[in-house]
Coordinates of C-alpha atoms in Angstrom, one line a residue:
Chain A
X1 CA -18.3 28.8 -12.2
X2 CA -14.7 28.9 -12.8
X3 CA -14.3 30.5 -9.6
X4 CA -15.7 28.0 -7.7
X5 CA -13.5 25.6 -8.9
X6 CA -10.2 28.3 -7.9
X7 CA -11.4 28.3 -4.9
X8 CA -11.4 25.1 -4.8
X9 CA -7.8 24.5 -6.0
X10 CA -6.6 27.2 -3.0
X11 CA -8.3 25.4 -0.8
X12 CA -6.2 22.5 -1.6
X13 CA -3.2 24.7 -1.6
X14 CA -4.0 25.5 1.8
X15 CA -4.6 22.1 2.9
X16 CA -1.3 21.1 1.6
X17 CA -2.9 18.9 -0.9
X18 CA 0.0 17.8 -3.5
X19 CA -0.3 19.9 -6.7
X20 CA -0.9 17.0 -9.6
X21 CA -3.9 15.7 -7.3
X22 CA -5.0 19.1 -6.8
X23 CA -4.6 19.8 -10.7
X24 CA -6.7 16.6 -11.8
X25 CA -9.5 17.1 -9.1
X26 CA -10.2 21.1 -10.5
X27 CA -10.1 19.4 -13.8
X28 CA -12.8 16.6 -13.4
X29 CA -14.4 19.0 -11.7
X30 CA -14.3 21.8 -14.4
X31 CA -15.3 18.8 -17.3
X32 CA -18.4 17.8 -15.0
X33 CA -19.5 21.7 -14.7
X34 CA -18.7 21.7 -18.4
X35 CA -20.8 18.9 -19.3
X36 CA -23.8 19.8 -17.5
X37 CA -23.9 23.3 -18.3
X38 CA -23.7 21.6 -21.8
X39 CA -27.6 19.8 -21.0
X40 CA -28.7 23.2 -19.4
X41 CA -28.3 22.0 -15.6
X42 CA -26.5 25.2 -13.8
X43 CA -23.5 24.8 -11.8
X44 CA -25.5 25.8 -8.7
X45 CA -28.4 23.2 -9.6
X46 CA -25.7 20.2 -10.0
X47 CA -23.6 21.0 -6.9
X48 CA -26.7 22.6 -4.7
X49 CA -26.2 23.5 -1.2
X50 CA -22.2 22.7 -2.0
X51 CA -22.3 25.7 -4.6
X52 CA -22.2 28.4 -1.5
X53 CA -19.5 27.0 0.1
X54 CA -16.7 25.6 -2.3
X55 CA -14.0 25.8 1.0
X56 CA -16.3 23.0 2.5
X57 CA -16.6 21.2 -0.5
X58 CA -12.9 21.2 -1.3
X59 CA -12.0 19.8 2.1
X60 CA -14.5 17.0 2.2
X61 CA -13.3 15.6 -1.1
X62 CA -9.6 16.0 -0.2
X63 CA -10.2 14.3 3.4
X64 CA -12.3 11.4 1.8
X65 CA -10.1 10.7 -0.9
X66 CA -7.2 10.9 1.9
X67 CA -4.9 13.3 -0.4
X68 CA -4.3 15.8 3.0
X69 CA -0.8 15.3 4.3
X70 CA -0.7 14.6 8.5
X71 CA 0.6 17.6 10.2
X72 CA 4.0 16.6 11.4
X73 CA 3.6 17.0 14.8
X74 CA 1.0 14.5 14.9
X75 CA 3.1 11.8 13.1
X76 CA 5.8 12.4 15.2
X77 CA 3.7 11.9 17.9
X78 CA 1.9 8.9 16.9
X79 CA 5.7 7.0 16.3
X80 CA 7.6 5.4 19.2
X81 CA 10.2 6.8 20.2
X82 CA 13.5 4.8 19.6
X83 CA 15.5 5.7 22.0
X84 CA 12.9 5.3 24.6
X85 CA 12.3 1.9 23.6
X86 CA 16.2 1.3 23.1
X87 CA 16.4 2.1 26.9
X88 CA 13.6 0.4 28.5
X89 CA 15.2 -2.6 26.7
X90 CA 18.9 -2.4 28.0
X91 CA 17.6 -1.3 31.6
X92 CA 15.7 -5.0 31.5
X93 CA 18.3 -6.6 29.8
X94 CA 20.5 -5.5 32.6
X95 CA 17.9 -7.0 35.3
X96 CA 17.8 -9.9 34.2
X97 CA 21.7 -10.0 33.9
X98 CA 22.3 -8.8 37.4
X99 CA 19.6 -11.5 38.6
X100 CA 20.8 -14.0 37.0
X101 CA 23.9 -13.6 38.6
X102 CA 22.9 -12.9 41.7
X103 CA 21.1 -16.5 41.3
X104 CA 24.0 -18.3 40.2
X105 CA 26.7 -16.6 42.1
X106 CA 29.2 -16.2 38.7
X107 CA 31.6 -15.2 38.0
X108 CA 33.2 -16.2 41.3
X109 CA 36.5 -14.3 42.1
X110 CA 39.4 -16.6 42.8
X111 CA 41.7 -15.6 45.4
X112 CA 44.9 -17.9 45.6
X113 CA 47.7 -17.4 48.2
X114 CA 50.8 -19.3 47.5
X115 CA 54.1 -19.5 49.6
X116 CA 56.5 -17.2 48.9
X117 CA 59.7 -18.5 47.7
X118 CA 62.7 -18.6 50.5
X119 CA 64.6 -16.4 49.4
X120 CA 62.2 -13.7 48.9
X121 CA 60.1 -12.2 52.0
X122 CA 56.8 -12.9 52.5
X123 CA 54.5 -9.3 52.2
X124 CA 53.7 -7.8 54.9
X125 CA 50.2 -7.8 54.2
X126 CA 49.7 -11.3 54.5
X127 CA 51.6 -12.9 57.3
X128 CA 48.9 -15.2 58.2
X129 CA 49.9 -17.8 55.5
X130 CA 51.8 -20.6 56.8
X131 CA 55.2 -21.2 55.2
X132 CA 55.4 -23.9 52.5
X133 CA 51.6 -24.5 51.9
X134 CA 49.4 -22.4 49.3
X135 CA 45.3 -22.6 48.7
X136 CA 42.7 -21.2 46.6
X137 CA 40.2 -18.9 48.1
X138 CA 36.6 -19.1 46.2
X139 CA 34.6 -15.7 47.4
X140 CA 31.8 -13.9 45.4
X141 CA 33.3 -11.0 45.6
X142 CA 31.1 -9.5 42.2
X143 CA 28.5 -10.0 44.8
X144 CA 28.0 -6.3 46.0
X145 CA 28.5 -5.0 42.2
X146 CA 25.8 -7.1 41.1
X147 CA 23.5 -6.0 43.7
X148 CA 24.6 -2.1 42.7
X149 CA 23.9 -3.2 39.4
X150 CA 20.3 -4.7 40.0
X151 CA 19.3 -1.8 42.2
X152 CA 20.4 0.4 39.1
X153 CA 18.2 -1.1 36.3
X154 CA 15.6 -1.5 38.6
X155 CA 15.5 2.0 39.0
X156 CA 16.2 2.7 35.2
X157 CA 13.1 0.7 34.3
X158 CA 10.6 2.4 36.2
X159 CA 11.9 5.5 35.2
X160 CA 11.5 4.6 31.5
X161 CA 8.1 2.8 32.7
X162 CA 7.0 6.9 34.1
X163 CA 8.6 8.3 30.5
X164 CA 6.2 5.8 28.9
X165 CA 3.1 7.3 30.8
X166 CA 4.3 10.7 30.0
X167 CA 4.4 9.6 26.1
X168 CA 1.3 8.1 25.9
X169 CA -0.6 10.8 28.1
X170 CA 1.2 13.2 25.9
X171 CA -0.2 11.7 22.7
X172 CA -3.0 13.4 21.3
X173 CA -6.0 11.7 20.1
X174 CA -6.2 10.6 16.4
X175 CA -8.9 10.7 14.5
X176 CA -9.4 7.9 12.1
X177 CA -10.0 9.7 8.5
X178 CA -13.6 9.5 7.7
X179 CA -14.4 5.6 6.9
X180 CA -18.5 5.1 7.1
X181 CA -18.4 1.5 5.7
X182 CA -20.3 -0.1 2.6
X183 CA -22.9 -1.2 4.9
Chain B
X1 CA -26.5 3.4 0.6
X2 CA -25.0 6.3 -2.0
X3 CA -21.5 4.8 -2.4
X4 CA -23.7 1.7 -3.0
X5 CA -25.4 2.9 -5.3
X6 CA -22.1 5.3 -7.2
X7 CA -20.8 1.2 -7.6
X8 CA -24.0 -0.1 -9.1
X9 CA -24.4 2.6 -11.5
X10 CA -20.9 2.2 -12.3
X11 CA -21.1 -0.6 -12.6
X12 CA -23.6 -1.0 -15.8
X13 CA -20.7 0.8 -17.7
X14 CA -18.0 3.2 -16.9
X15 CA -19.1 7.0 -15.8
X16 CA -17.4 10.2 -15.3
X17 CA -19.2 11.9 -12.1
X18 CA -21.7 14.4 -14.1
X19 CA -23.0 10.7 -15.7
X20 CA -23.5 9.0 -12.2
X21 CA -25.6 11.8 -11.0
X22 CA -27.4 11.4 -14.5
X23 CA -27.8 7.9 -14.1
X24 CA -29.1 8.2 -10.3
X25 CA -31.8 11.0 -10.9
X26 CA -33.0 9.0 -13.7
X27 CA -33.7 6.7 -11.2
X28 CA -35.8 9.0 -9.1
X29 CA -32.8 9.7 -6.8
X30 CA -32.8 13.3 -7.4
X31 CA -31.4 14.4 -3.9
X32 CA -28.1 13.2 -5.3
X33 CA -27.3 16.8 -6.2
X34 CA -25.1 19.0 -3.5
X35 CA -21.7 17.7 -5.1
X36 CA -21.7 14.7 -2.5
X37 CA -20.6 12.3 -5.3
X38 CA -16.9 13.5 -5.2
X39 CA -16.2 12.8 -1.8
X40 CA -17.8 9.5 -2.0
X41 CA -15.7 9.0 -5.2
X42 CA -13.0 9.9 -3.3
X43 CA -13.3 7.7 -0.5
X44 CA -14.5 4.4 -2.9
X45 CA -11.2 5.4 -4.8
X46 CA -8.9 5.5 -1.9
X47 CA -10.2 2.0 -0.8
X48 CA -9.4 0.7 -4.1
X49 CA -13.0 -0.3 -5.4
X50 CA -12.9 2.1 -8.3
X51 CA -10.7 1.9 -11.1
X52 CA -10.1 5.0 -12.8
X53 CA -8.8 6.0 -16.5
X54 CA -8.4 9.3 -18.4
X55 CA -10.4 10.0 -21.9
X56 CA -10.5 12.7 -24.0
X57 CA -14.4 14.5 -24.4
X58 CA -15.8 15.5 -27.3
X59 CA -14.5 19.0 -27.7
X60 CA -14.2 19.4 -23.7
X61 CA -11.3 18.5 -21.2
X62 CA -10.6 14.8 -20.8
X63 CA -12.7 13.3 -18.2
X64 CA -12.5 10.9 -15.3
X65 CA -13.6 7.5 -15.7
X66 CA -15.0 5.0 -12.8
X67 CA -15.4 1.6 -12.8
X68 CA -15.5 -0.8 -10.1
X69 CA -12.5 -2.9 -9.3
X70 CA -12.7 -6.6 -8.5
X71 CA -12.9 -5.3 -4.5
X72 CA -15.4 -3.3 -5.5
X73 CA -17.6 -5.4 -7.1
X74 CA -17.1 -7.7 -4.1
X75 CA -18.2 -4.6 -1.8
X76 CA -20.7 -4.1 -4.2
X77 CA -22.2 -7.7 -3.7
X78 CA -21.9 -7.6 -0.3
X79 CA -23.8 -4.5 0.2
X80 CA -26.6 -5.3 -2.2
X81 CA -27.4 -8.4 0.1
X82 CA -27.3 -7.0 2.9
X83 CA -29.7 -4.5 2.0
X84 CA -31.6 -6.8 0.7
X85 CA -31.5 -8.8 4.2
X86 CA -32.2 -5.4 5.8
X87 CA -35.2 -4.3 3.4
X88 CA -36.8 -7.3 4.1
X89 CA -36.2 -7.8 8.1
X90 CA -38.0 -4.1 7.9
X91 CA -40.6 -5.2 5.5
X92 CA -41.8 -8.1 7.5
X93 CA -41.9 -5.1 10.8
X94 CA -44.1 -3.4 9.1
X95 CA -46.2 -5.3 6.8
X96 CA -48.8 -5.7 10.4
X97 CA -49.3 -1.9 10.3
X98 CA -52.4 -0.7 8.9
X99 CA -52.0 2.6 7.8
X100 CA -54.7 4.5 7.8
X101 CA -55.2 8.1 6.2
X102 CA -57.8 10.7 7.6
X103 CA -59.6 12.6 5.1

């Protein structure tokens, strides 16, 4: 009965079961087989139908005492991915920006034209402006960035919105690890 | 019901797994066999409502203690009334049949 118990203990091996838990399950198993062989019961009689297929056995135990390590792939899976959730948050961060200023019209750009001096010529480029006087312009000229900038996020958030589909779609479906209840 | 009843033999004094099956059969559940204990052990033990200690045998390899921890004699109290409630919801189903037996 020895070998049922090593085949038990590759089992675990396989299954990636830690070596110390591995160890102490053989062992309470090998000290129960010991003790009933002890009061005449057979191996076979104590652990019955289990006896013929120690693999089986070995897995049960090990998933019900919840000592077999996720595959990584499904834990990576199962975690939300950072950067996706760092970028669906700055593309609506940057909605709500570009709305807002859109709404309120800041920052305004101030455009003053004052009177040249005498002495120096007036440029070229703005001969309309009467000699001696000088006034402010208000104009939102951020206007058309802001609307670029809108458009932008806008279109940054429903492509992170698709890359969330394509993450969840692309999840695959976890089991939960064997938990019938007292009841 | 067997994790139920791994608690309440456990219960009346700590037991390594060979002595739980012991203690079952003796109460006619002789079915108990097929190794099924250790996962259940497992699973009671990963939900924290066993308490576990290492002894040394006499002669033999030390052995695995259970006990039930304060959860588990909550989950243990639980259970046993509502198989109680259960038992007797079905008892009062049935107490109207008549059973009758061909010879």
């Amino acid at each position: 009965m020895s070998e049922f118990v090593e085949q038990c203990r590759r089992e675990w091996r396989r299954l990636g079961v830690a070596d110390p838990l591995a160890e102490e399950m053989a062992a309470d198993l090998a000290s129960d087989l010991e003790a009933a062989e002890a009061e005449g019961v057979s191996a076979a009689d104590y652990l019955g139908g289990s006896a013929s297929d120690p693999r089986s056995f070995a897995a049960s135990w090990a998933s019900e005492r919840g000592v077999i390590p996720a595959p990584p792939g499904r834990e990576n899976g199962r975690r939300t991915p950072r950067a996706l959730v760092a970028f669906t948050a700055l593309a609506a961060i940057t909605v709500i920006v570009a709305a807002l200023l859109l709404a309120t019209g800041e920052p305004k750009v101030a455009l003053e034209t004052r009177t040249a001096p005498p002495h120096l010529p007036l440029p070229s480029a703005r001969p309309s402006v009467p000699a001696g006087t000088g006034h402010r312009v208000q104009a939102s000229a951020a206007s058309p960035v802001e609307w670029i900038l809108l458009f932008v996020a806008l279109a940054a958030l429903g492509f992170s919105a698709w890359l969330w589909l394509r993450w969840r779609s692309s999840r695959s479906p976890i089991g939960s690890p064997g938990g019938r209840s007292l009841s | 019901m067997l994790d139920l009843c791994l608690l309440a033999v456990m219960d009346e004094g700590q037991a390594y797994g060979y002595e739980m099956t012991k203690r079952l059969r003796e109460r006619g559940l002789a079915t108990v066999g097929e190794g099924s204990i250790y996962p259940l052990l497992g699973r009671l033990e990963r939900e924290g409502l066993v308490e576990t200690y290492r002894a040394a045998s006499r002669g033999g390899p030390p052995r695995k203690y259970y006990s039930p921890s304060s959860a588990g004699r909550v989950a243990l109290a639980l259970g046993v009334s509502e198989w109680r409630a259960a038992r007797d919801a079905i008892d009062a189903v049935l107490a109207s049949v008549k059973v009758e037996v061909a010879s």
